[in-house]
Coordinates of C-alpha atoms in Angstrom, one line a residue:
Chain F
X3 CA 0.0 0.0 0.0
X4 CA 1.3 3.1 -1.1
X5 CA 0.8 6.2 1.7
X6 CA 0.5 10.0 0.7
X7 CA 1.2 13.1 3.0
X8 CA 0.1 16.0 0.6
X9 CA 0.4 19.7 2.6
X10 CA -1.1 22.8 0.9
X11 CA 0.1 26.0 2.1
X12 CA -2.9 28.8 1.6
X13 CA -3.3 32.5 1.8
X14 CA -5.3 33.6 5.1
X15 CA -7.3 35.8 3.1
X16 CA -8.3 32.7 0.6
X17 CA -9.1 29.9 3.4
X18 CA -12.9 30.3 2.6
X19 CA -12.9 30.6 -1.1
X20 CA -10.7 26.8 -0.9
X21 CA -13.1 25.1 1.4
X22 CA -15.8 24.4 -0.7
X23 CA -13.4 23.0 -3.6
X24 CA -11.3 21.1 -0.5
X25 CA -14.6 19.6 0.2
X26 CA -15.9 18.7 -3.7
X27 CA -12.3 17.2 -4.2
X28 CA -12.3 15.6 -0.8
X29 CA -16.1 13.7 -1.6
X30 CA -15.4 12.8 -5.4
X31 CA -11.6 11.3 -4.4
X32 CA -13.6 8.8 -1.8
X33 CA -15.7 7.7 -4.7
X34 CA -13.1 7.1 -6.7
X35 CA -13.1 2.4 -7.0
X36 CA -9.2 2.8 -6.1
X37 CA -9.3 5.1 -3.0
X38 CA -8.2 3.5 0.3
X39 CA -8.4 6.2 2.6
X40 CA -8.4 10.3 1.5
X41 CA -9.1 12.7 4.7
X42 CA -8.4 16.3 5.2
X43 CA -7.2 18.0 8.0
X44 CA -6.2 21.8 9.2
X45 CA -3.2 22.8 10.7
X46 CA -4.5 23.9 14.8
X47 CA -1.9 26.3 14.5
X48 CA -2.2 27.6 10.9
X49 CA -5.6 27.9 9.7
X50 CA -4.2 27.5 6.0
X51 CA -2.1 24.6 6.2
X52 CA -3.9 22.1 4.9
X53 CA -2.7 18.1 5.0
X54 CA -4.2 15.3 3.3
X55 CA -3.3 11.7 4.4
X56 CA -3.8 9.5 1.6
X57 CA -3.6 5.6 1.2
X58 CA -3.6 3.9 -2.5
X59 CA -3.4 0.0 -3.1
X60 CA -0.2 1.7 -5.7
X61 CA 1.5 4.2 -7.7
X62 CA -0.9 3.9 -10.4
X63 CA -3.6 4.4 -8.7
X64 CA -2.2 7.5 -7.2
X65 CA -1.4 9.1 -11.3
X66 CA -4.9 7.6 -12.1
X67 CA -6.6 10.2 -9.2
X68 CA -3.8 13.0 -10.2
X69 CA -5.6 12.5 -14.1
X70 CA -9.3 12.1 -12.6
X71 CA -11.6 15.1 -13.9
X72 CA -11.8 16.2 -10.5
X73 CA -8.5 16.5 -9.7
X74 CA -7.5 18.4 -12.8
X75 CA -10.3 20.6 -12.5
X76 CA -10.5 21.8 -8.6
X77 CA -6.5 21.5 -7.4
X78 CA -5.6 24.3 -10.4
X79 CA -8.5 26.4 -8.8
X80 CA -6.9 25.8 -5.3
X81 CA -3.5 26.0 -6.0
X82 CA -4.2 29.8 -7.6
X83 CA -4.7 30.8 -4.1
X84 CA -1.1 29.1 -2.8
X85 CA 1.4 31.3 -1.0
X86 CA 4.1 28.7 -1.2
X87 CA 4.2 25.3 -3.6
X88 CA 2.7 22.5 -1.6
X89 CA 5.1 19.6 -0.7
X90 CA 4.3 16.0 -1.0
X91 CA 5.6 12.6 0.6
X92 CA 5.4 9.2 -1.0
X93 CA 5.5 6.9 2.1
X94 CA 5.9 2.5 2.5
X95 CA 4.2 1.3 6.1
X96 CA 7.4 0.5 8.3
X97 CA 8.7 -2.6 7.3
X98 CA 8.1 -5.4 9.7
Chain I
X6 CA -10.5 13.7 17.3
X7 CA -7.1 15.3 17.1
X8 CA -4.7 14.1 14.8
X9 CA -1.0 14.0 14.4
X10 CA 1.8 13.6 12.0
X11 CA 5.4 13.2 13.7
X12 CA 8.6 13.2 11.9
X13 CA 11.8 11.9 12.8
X14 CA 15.4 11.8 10.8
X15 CA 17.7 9.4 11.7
X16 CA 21.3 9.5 10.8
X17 CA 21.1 7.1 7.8
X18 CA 23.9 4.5 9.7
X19 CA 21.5 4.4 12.6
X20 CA 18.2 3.2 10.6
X21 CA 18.6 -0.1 11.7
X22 CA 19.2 0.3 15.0
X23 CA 16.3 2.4 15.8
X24 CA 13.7 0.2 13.7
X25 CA 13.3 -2.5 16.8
X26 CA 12.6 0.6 18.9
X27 CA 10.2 2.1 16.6
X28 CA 8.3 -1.6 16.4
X29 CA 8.1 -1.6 20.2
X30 CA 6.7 1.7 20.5
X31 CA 4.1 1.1 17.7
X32 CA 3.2 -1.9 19.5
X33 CA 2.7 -0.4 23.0
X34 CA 1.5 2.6 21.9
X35 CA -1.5 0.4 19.9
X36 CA -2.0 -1.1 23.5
X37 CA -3.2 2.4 25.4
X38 CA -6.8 2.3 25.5
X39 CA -7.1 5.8 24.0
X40 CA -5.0 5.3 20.7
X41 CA -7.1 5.2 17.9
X42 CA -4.7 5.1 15.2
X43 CA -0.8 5.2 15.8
X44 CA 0.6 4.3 12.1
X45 CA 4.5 4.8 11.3
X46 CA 5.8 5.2 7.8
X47 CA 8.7 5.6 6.0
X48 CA 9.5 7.8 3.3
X49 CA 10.3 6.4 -0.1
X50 CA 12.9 9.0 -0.8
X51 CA 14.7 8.8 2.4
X52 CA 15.1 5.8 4.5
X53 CA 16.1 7.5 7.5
X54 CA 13.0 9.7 7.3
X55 CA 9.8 8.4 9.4
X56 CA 6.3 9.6 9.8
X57 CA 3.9 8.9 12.3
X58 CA 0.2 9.2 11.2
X59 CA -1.4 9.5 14.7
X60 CA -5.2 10.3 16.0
X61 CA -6.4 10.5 19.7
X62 CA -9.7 11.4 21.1
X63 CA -8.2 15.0 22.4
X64 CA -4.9 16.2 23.7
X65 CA -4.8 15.1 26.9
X66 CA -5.1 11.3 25.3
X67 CA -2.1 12.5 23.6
X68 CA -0.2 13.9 26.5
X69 CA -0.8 10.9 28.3
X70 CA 0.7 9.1 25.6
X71 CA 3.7 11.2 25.8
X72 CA 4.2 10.5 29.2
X73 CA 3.8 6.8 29.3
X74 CA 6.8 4.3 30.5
X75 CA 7.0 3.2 26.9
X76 CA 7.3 6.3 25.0
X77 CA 9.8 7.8 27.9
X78 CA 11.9 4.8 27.4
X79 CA 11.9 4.8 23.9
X80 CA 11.4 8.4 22.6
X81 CA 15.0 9.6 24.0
X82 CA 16.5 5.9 22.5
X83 CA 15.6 6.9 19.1
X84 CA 16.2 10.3 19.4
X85 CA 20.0 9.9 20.2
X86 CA 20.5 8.9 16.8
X87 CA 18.7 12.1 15.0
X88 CA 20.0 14.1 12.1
X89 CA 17.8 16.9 13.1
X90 CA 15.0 18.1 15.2
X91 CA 11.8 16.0 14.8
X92 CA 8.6 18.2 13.7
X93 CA 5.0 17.9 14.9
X94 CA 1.8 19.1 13.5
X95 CA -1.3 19.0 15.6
X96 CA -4.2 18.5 13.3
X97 CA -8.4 19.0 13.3
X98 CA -10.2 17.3 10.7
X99 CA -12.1 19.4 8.0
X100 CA -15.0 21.4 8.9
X101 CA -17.9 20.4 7.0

């Protein structure tokens, strides 16, 4: 299984416009037949530091929700509101 | 539910040494009745690079936690063999 940490950096004055595209992005990802797990979650600290933690059964199934028509459509609407580029990490459970 | 991602960088000579320490911490830590989730992953870019993907029913779950024989024990273990500070981020879910 293949883990994601995805981290979105927003301006303060944008955190409301992003929320309801967070939340369209966030309920057509869990329909998606490949999606293990796909939450959202703030930053207590930073109101617009947002982190997804993401689990795919693999890497394609990862590039095949990075080509969905949700995806292309919503994170380019998001990302337009970034103050910094938003950082990713590709993770493996610990091996056992 | 509060949730939590925990990073740690170990000295890449000192991976192996600290993975038995990580295993007994997941393992306790899994035990305290208040952990709900208390996963640890590694990044596939960096093997001495390890995320915890952690959620608790509030903070003072968490504190608990963090004071626990297990975690005392272990925590200071692993961290002896860092490359640099670990990082926390303290996370709510979404608001819907």
């Amino acid at each position: 299984m293949l883990k994601v940490i995805a981290q979105d950096f927003i301006k303060p004055e944008a955190v409301e416009i992003v929320l309801p595209l967070y939340r369209e992005l966030v309920e057509k990802t869990r329909q998606e037949e490949l999606c293990i797990a796909y939450d959202l979650c703030v930053d207590q600290k930073d109101p617009g530091h947002f982190i997804f933690i993401e689990a795919w059964p693999d890497r394609a199934a990862l590039d095949a929700h990075c080509a969905s028509e949700h995806f292309t459509r919503l994170v380019p609407l998001i990302n337009a509101h970034q103050r910094q580029n938003a950082t990713f990490i590709l993770m493996d459970d610990l091996p056992v």
